[in-house]
Tab-separated table of C-alpha atoms and ligand atoms in Angstrom:
chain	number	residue	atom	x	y	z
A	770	UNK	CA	0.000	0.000	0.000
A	771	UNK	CA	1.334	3.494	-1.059
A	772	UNK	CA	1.017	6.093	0.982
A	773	UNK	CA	-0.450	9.325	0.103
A	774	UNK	CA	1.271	12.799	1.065
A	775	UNK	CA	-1.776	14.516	2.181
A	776	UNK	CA	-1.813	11.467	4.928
A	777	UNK	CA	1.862	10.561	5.003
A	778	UNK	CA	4.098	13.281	4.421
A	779	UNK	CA	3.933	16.722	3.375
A	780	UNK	CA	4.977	17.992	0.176
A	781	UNK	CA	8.594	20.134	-0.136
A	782	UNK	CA	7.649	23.634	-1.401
A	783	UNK	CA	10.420	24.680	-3.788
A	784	UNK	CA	13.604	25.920	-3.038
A	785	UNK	CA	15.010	28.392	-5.117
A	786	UNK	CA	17.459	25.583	-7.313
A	787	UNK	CA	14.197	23.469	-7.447
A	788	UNK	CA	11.650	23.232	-10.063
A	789	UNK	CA	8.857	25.694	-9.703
A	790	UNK	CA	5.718	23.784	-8.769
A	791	UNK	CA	2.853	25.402	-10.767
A	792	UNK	CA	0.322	23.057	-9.811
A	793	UNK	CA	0.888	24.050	-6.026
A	794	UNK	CA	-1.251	27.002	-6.911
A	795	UNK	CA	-3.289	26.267	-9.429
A	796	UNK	CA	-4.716	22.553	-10.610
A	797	UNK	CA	-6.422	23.825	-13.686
A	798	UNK	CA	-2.898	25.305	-15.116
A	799	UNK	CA	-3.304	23.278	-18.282
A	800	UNK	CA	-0.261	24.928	-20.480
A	801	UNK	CA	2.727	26.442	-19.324
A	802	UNK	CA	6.155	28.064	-20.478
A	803	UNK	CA	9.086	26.652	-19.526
A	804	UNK	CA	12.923	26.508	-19.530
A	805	UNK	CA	15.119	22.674	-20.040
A	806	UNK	CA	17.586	23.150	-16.678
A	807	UNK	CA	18.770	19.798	-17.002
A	808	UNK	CA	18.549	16.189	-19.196
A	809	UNK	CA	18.568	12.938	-16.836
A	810	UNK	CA	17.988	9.544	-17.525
A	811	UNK	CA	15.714	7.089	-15.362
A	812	UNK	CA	15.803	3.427	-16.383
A	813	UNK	CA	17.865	4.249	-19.974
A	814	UNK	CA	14.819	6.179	-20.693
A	815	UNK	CA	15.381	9.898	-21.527
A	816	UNK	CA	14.254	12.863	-19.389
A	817	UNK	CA	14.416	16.352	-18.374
A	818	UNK	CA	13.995	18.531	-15.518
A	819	UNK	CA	12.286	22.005	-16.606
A	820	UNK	CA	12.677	25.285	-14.435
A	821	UNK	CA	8.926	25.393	-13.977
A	822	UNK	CA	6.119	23.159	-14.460
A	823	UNK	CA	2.364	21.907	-14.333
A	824	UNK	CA	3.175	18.483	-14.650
A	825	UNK	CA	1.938	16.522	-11.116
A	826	UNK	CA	4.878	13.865	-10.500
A	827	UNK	CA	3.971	10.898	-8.680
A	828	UNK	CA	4.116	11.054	-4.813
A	829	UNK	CA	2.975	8.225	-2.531
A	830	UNK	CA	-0.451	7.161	-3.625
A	831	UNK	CA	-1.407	10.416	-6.476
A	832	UNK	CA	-0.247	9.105	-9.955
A	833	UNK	CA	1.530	10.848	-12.484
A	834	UNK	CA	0.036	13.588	-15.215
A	835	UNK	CA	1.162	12.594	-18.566
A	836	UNK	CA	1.447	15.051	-21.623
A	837	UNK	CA	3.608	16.582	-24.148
A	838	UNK	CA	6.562	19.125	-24.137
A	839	UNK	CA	6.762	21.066	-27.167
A	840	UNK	CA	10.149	22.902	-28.301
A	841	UNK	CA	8.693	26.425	-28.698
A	842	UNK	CA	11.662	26.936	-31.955
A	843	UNK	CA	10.737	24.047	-33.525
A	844	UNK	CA	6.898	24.202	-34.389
A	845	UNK	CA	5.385	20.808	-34.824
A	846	UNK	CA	8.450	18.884	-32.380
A	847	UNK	CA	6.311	17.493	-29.612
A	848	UNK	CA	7.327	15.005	-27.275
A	849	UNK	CA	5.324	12.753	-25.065
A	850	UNK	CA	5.778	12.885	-21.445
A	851	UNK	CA	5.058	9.322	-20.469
A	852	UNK	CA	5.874	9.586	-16.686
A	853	UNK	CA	7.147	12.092	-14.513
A	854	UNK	CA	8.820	11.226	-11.517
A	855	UNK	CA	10.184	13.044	-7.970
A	856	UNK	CA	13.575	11.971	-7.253
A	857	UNK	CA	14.501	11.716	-3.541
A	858	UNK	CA	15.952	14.386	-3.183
A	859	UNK	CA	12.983	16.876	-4.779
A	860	UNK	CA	13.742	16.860	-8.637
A	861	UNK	CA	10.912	16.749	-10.883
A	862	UNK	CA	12.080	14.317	-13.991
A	863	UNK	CA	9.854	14.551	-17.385
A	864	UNK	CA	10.593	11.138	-18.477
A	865	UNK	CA	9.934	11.412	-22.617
A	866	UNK	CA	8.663	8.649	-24.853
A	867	UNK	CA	11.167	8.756	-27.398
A	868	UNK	CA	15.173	10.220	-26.750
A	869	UNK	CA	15.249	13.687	-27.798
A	870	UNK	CA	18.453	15.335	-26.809
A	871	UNK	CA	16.318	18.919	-25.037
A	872	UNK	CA	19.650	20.890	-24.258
A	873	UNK	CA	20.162	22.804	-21.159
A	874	UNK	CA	18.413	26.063	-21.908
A	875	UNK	CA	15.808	25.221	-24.266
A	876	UNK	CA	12.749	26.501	-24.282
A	877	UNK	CA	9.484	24.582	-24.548
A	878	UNK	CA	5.586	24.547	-23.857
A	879	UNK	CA	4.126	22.185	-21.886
A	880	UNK	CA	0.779	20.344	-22.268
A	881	UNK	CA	-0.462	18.408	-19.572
A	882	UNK	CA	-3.340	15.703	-20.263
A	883	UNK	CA	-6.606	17.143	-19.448
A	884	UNK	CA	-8.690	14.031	-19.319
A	885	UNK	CA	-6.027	12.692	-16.678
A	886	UNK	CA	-5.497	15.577	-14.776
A	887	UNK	CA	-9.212	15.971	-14.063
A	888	UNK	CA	-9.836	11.931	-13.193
A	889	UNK	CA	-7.285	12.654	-11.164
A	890	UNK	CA	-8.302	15.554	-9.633
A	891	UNK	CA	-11.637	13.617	-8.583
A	892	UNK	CA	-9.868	10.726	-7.312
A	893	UNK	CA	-7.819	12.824	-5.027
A	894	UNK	CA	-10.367	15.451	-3.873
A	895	UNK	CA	-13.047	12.902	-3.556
A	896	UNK	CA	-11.171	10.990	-0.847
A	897	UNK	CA	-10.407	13.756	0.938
A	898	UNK	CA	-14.252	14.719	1.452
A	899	UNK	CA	-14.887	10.886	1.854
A	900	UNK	CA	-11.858	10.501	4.957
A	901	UNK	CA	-13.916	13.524	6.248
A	902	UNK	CA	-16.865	12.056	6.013
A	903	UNK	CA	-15.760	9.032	7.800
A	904	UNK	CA	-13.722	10.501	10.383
A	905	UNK	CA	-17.178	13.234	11.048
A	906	UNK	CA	-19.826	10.459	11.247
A	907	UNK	CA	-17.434	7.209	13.103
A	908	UNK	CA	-14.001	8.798	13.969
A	909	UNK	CA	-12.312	6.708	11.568
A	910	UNK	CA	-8.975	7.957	10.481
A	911	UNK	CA	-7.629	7.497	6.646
A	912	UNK	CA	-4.355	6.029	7.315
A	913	UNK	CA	-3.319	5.429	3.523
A	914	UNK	CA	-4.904	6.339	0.170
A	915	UNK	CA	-4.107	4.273	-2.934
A	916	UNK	CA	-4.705	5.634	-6.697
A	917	UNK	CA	-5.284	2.679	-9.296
A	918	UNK	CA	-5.878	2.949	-12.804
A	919	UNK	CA	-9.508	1.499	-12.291
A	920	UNK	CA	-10.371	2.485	-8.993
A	921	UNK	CA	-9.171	4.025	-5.963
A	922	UNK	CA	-9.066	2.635	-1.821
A	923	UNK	CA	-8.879	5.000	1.502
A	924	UNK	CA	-7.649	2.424	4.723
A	925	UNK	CA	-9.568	3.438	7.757
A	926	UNK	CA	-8.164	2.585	11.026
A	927	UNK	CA	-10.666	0.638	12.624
A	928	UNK	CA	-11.832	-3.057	13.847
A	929	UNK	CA	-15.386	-3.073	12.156
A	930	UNK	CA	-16.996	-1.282	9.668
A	931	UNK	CA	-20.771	-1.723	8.984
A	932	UNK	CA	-22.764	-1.753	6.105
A	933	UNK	CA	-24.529	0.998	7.613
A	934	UNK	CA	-21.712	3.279	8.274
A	935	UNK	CA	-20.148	3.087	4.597
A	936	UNK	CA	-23.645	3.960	3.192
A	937	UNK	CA	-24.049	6.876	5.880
A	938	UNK	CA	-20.581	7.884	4.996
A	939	UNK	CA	-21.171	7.622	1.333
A	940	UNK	CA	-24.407	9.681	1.646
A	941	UNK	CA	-22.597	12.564	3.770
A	942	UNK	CA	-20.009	13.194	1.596
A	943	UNK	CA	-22.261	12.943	-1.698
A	944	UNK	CA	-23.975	15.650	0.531
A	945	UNK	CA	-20.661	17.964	0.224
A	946	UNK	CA	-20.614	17.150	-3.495
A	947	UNK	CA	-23.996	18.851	-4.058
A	948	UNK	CA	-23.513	22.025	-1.897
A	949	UNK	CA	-20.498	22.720	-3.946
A	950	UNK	CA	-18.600	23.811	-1.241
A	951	UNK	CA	-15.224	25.869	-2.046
A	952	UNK	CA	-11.716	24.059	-2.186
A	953	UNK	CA	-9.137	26.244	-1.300
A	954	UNK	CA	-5.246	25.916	-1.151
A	955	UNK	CA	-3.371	28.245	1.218
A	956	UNK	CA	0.265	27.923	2.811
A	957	UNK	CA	0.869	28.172	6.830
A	958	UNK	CA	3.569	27.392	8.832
A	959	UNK	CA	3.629	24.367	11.477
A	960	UNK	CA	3.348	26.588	14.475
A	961	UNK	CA	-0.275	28.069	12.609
A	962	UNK	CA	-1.168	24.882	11.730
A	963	UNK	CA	-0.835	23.735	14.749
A	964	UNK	CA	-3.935	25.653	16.299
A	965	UNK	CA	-6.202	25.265	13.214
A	966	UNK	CA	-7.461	21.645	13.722
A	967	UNK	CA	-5.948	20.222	10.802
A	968	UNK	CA	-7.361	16.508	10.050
A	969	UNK	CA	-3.579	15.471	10.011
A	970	UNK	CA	-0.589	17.224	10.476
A	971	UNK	CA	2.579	15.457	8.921
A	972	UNK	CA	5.252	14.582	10.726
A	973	UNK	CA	8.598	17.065	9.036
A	974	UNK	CA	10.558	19.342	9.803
A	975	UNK	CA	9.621	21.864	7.143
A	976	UNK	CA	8.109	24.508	8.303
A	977	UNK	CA	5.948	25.403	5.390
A	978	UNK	CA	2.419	23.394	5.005
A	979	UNK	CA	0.343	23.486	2.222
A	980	UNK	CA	-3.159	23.184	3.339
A	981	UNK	CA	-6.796	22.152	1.658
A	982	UNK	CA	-9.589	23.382	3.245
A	983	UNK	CA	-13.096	21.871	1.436
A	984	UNK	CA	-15.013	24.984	3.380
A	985	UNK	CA	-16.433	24.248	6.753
A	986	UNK	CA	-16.111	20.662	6.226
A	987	UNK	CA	-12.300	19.642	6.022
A	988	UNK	CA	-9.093	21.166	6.335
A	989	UNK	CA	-5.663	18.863	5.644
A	990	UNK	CA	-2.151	19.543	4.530
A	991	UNK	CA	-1.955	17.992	1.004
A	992	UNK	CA	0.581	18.554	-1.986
A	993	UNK	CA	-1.988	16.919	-4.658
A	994	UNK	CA	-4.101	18.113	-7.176
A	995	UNK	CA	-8.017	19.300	-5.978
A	996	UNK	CA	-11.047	20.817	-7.791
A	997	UNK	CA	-11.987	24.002	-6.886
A	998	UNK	CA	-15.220	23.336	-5.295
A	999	UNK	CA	-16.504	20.094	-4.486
A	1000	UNK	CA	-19.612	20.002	-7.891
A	1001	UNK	CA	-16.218	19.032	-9.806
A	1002	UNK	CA	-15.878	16.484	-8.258
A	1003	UNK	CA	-19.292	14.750	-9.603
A	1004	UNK	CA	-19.913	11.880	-7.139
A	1005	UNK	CA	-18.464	9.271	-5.088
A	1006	UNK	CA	-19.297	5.998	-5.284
A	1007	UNK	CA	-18.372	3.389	-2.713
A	1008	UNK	CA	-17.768	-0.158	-3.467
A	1009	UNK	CA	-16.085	-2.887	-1.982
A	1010	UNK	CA	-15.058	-3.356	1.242
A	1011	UNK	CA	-12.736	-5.720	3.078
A	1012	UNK	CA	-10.698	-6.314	5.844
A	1013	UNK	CA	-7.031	-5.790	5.886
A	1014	UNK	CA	-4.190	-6.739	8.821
A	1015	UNK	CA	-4.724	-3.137	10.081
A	1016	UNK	CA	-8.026	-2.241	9.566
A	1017	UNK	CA	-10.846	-1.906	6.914
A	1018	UNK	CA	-9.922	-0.852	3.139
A	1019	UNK	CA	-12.651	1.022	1.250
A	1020	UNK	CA	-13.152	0.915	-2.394
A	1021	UNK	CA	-14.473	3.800	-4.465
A	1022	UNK	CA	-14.537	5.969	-7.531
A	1023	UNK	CA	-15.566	9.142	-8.310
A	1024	UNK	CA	-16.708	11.420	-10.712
A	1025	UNK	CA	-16.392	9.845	-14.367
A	1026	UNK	CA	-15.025	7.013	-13.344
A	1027	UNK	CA	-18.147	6.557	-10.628
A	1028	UNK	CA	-20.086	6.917	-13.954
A	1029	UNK	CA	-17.985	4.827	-16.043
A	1030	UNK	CA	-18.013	1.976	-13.514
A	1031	UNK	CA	-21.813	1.669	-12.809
A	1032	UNK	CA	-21.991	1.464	-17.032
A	1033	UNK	CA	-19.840	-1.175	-17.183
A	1034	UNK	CA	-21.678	-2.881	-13.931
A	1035	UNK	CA	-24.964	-2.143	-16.106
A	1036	UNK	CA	-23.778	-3.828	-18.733
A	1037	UNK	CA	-23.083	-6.762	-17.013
A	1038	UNK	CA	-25.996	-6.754	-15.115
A	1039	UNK	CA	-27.785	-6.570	-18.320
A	1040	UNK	CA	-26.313	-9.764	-20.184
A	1041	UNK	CA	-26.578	-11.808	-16.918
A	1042	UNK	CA	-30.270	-10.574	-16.960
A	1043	UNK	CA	-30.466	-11.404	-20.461
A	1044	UNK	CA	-29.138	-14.901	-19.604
A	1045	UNK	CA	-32.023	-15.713	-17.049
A	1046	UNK	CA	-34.507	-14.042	-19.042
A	1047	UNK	CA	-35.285	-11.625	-16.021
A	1048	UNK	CA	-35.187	-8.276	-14.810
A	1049	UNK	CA	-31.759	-7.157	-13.154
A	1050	UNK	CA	-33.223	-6.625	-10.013
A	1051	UNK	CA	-34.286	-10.499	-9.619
A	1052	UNK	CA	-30.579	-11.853	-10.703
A	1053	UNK	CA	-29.980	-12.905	-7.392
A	1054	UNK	CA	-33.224	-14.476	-6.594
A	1055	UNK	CA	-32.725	-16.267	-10.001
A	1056	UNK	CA	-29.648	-17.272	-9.244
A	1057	UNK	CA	-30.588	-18.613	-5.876
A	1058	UNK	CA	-33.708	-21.026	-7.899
A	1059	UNK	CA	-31.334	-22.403	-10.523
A	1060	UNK	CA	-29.069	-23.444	-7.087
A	1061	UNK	CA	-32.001	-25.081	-5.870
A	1062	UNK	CA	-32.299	-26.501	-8.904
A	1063	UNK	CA	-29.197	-28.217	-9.711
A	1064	UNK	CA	-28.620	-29.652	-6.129
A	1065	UNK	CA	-32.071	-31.157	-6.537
A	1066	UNK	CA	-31.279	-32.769	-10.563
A	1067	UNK	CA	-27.889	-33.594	-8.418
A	1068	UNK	CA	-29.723	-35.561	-5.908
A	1069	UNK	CA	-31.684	-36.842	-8.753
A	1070	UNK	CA	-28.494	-37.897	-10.453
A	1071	UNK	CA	-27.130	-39.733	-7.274
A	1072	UNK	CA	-30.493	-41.278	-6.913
A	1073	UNK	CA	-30.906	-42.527	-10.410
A	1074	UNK	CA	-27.552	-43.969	-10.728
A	1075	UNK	CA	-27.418	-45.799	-7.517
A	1076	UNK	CA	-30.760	-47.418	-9.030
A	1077	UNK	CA	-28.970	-48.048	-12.521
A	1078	UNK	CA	-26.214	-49.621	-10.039
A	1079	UNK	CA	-29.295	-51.971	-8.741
A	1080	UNK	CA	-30.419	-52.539	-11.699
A	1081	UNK	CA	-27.351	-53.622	-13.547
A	1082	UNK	CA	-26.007	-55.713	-10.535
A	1083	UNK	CA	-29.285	-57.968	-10.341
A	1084	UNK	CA	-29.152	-58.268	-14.128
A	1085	UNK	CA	-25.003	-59.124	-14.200
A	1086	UNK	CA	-25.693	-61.427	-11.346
A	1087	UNK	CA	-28.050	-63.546	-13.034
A	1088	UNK	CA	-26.598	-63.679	-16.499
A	1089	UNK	CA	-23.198	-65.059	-15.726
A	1090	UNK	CA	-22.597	-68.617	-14.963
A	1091	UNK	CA	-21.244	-69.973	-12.096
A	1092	UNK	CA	-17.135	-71.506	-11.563
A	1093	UNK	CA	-16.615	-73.634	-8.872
A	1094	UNK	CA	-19.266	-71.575	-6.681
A	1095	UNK	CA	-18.027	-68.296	-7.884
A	1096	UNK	CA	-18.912	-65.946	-10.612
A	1097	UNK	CA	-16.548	-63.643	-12.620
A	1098	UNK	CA	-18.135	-60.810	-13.456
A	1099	UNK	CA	-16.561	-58.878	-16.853
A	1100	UNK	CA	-18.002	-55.532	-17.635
A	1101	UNK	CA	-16.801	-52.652	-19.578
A	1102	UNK	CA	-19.248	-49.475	-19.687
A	1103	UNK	CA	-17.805	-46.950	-22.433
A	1104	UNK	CA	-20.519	-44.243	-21.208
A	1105	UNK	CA	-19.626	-44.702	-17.815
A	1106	UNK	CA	-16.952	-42.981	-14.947
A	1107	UNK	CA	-15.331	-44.332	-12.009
A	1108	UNK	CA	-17.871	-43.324	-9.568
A	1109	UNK	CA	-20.749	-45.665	-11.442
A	1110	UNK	CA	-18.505	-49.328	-11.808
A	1111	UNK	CA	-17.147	-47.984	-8.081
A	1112	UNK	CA	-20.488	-47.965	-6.615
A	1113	UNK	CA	-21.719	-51.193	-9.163
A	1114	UNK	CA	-18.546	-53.402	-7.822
A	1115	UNK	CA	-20.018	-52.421	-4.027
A	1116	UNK	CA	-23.670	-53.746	-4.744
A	1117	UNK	CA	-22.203	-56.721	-6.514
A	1118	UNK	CA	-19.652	-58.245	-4.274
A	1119	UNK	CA	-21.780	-56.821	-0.554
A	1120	UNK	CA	-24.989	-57.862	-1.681
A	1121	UNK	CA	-24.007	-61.734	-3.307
A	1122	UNK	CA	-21.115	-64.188	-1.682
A	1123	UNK	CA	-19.066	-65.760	-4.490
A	1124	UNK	CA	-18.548	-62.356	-6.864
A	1125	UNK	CA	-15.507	-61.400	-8.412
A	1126	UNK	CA	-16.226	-58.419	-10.256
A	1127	UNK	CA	-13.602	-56.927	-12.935
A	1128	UNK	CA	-15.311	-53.475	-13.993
A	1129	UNK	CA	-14.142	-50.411	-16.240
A	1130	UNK	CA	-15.352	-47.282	-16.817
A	1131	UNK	CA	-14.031	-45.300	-20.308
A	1132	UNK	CA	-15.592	-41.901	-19.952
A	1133	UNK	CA	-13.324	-38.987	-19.043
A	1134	UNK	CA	-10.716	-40.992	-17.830
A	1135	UNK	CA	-10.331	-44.744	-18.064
A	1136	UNK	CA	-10.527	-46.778	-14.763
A	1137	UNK	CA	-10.866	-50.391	-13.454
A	1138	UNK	CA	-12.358	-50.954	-10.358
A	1139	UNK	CA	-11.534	-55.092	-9.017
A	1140	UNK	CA	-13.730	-56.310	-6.420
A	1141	UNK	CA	-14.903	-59.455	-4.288
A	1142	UNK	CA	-16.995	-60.952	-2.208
A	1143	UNK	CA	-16.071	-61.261	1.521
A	1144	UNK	CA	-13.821	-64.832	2.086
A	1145	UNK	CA	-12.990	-64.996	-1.949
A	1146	UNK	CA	-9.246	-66.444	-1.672
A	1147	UNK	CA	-8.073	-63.645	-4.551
A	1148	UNK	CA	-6.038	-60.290	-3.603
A	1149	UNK	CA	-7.112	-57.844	-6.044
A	1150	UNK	CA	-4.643	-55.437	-5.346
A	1151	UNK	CA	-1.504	-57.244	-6.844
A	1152	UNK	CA	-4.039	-58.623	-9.630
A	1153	UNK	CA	-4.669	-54.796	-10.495
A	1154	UNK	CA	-1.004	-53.834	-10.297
A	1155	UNK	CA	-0.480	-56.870	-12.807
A	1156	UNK	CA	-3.232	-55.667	-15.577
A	1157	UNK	CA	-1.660	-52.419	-14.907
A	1158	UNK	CA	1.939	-53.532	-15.427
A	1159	UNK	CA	0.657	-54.312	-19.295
A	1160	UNK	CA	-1.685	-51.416	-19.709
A	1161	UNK	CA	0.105	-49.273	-18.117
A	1162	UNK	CA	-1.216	-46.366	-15.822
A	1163	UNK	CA	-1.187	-46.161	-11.695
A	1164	UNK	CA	-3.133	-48.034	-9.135
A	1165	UNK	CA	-3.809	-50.715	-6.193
A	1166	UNK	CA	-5.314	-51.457	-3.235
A	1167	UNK	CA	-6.811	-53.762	-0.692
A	1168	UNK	CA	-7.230	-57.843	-0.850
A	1169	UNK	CA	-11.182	-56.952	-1.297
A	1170	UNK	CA	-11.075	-54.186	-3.597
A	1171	UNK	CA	-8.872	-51.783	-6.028
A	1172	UNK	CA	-8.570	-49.293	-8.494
A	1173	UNK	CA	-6.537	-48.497	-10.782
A	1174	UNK	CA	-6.294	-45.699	-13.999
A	1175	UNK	CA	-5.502	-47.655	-16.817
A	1176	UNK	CA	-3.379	-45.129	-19.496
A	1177	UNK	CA	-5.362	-46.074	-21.791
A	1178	UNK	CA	-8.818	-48.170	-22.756
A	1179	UNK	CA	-7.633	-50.037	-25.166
A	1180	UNK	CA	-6.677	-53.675	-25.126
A	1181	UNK	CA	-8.845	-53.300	-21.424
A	1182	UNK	CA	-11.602	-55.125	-21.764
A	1183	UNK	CA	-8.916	-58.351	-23.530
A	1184	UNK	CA	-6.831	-58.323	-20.665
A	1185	UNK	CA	-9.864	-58.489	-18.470
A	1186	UNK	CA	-11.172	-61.330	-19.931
A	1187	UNK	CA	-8.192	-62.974	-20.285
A	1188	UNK	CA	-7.643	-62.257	-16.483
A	1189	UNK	CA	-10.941	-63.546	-15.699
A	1190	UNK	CA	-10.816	-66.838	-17.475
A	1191	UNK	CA	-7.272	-67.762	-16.250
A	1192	UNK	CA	-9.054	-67.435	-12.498
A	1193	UNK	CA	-11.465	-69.861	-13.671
A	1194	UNK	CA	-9.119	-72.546	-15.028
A	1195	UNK	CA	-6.864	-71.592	-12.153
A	1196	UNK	CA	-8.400	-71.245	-9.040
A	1197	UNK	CA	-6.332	-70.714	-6.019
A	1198	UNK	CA	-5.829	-74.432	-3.830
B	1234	ZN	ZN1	-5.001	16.037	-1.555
């Protein structure tokens, strides 16, 4: 989890060697003049550091604005600014899509991406009305904010987290989005923070704080990119929630994305509707019927085949002839699977003394199941390791009863037979 500077640390406000931070004082500084100080490299990919910009680097959990620079000489040169990245120590790098050797001294005009920059700015000014909200309503502190491409998470320090509470928070700070309240960014020092009741006050040694204050409703040193009044920020949607080893992470997405997300949860909605030939709302109750459903064709299933098993063991039974007081049972069932000769070699050999059953099943996989009666002098076992040894595949078991997975079906049903009729001329003394 990344943590955010408006709840981790607080932003460095620019020293005089530093790049000048343009979006410090204004978010919706969409162009901008500016001077190449220096060219860097990050990764082997190409970059520069400009004496001013727009361009929002990424810090903690606020991801990078992407854009183009373009060399104000050279109309029509315009380079795409893929990432931009603060170095420890406080550079801002441009990193550039393709190497472009920008000499100390140029001069060029920046661009940022509007359709970013404004996701972006709903992300970030959304959660900061949202950690209000819950902090107002339950006293539950943000402790980390994390920006994804698809959707966005606040962690609140708590045990438990209701239902109830994320819809109450959800409502309150939908609330703040409709009364449009002001977002304003002004710079104190620690000492004045200090006394203003600041939602968190990092923990540096600068003495400079950049604050947000959404009016009367939150106030919180932040370096990130806001709206100017909370309408911007369109809405804020909470989704899922779930417990984490410190507390409860909270899901949302606001503005376009809110709508963008509940379209594309429409649209699923729709085709599963579409699926059960109902109305969205009654998905789940569908869904619950066609569960009832198929556990009672299931039962069905178990119920029918266990009579097939009945069925076919009574018939078996009296169709084969007797060996010396025994009867060797052959079968092979193409359209069959382990479970049905498994449970047919039971009702054989437990329901009749004097059965020795040699079953297989070919569907999915091929398997044998060997069985006998109780007190038949034969160890199936080391007679299925045997048929195995020529068909090869794995298996074995007991005196009474094994199974095996025969690699493959054919030549199975010979080497049964062949088995079976060798037992007859052969019986044990
Ligand atoms: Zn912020």
């Amino acid at each position: 989890m990344e943590l955010h500077p408006s709840e981790s640390r607080m932003p460095a406000l620019p020293n005089s060697d530093m790049t000048e931070r343009l979006y410090y004082q204004n978010s919706f500084l969409y162009e901008f003049d500016a001077e190449v100080v220096d060219s860097a490299s990050t990764d082997s990919r190409p970059a520069v550091i400009l004496d001013r910009t727009a361009f929002y680097p990424t810090s903690g959990g606020q991801v990078f604005d992407t854009g183009w620079v373009r060399l104000r000489e050279a109309i029509g040169t315009k380079l795409r600014v893929i990432e931009v990245i603060e170095t420890d120590d406080g550079q801002i790098l441009h990193v550039l899509e393709n190497s472009a050797s920008l000499a100390k001294g140029t001069l060029v005009h920046g661009q940022i991406d509007i359709e970013r920059r404004r996701d972006h700015m709903q992300q970030h000014s959304g959660q900061h009305v949202l950690s209000a909200a819950f902090l107002r309503l339950f006293n539950l502190p943000t402790v980390s904010f994390h920006m994804g491409a698809e959707s966005c998470s606040i962690d609140l320090d708590t045990k438990n987290l209701s239902a109830a509470q994320v819809e109450s928070a959800e409502a309150l700070a939908n609330d703040v989005v409709m009364e449009n309240r002001a977002v304003s960014i002004r710079f104190v020092t620690q000492a004045e923070a200090r006394g203003l009741g600041l939602r968190k006050i990092p923990p540096v040694e600068r003495d400079q704080l950049r604050l947000i204050e959404v009016n009367d409703f939150d106030l919180t040193a932040c370096g990130g990119t806001h709206v100017a009044s909370t309408g911007q920020i369109g809405s804020i949607l909470l989704r899922k929630t779930e417990k984490t080893r410190q507390g409860w992470r909270v899901e949302f997405v606001c503005g376009k994305r809110a709508v963008l997300t509940a379209r594309r949860d429409y649209a699923v909605l729709a085709e599963a509707g579409g699926l059960l030939s109902s109305h969205i709302w009654e998905i789940p109750q569908q869904i619950r019927k066609m569960q009832d459903e198929s556990r009672s064709s299931r039962k069905e299933g178990e119920r029918l085949m266990e009579e097939l098993a009945d069925l076919y063991a009574t018939r078996l039974f009296a169709e084969t002839a007797e060996h010396g007081g025994r009867k060797f049972i052959v079968r092979i069932f193409p359209d069959r699977d382990l479970r049905f000769i498994k449970l047919l070699a039971q009702r054989l050999t437990r329901q009749s003394m004097g059965v020795v059953a040699f079953l297989g099943a070919a569907i999915d996989q091929p398997a044998l199941i060997f069985a006998q009666s109780a007190e038949q002098p034969f160890d199936m076992g080391a007679l299925m390791k045997e048929i195995l040894a020529r068909l090869g595949g794995r298996g074995g078991g007991s005196k009474d009863m094994a199974q095996g997975g025969p690699a493959q079906t054919e030549g199975m049903e010979a080497a049964l037979a062949t088995l079976a009729s060798r037992l007859r001329e052969q019986p044990p003394k």
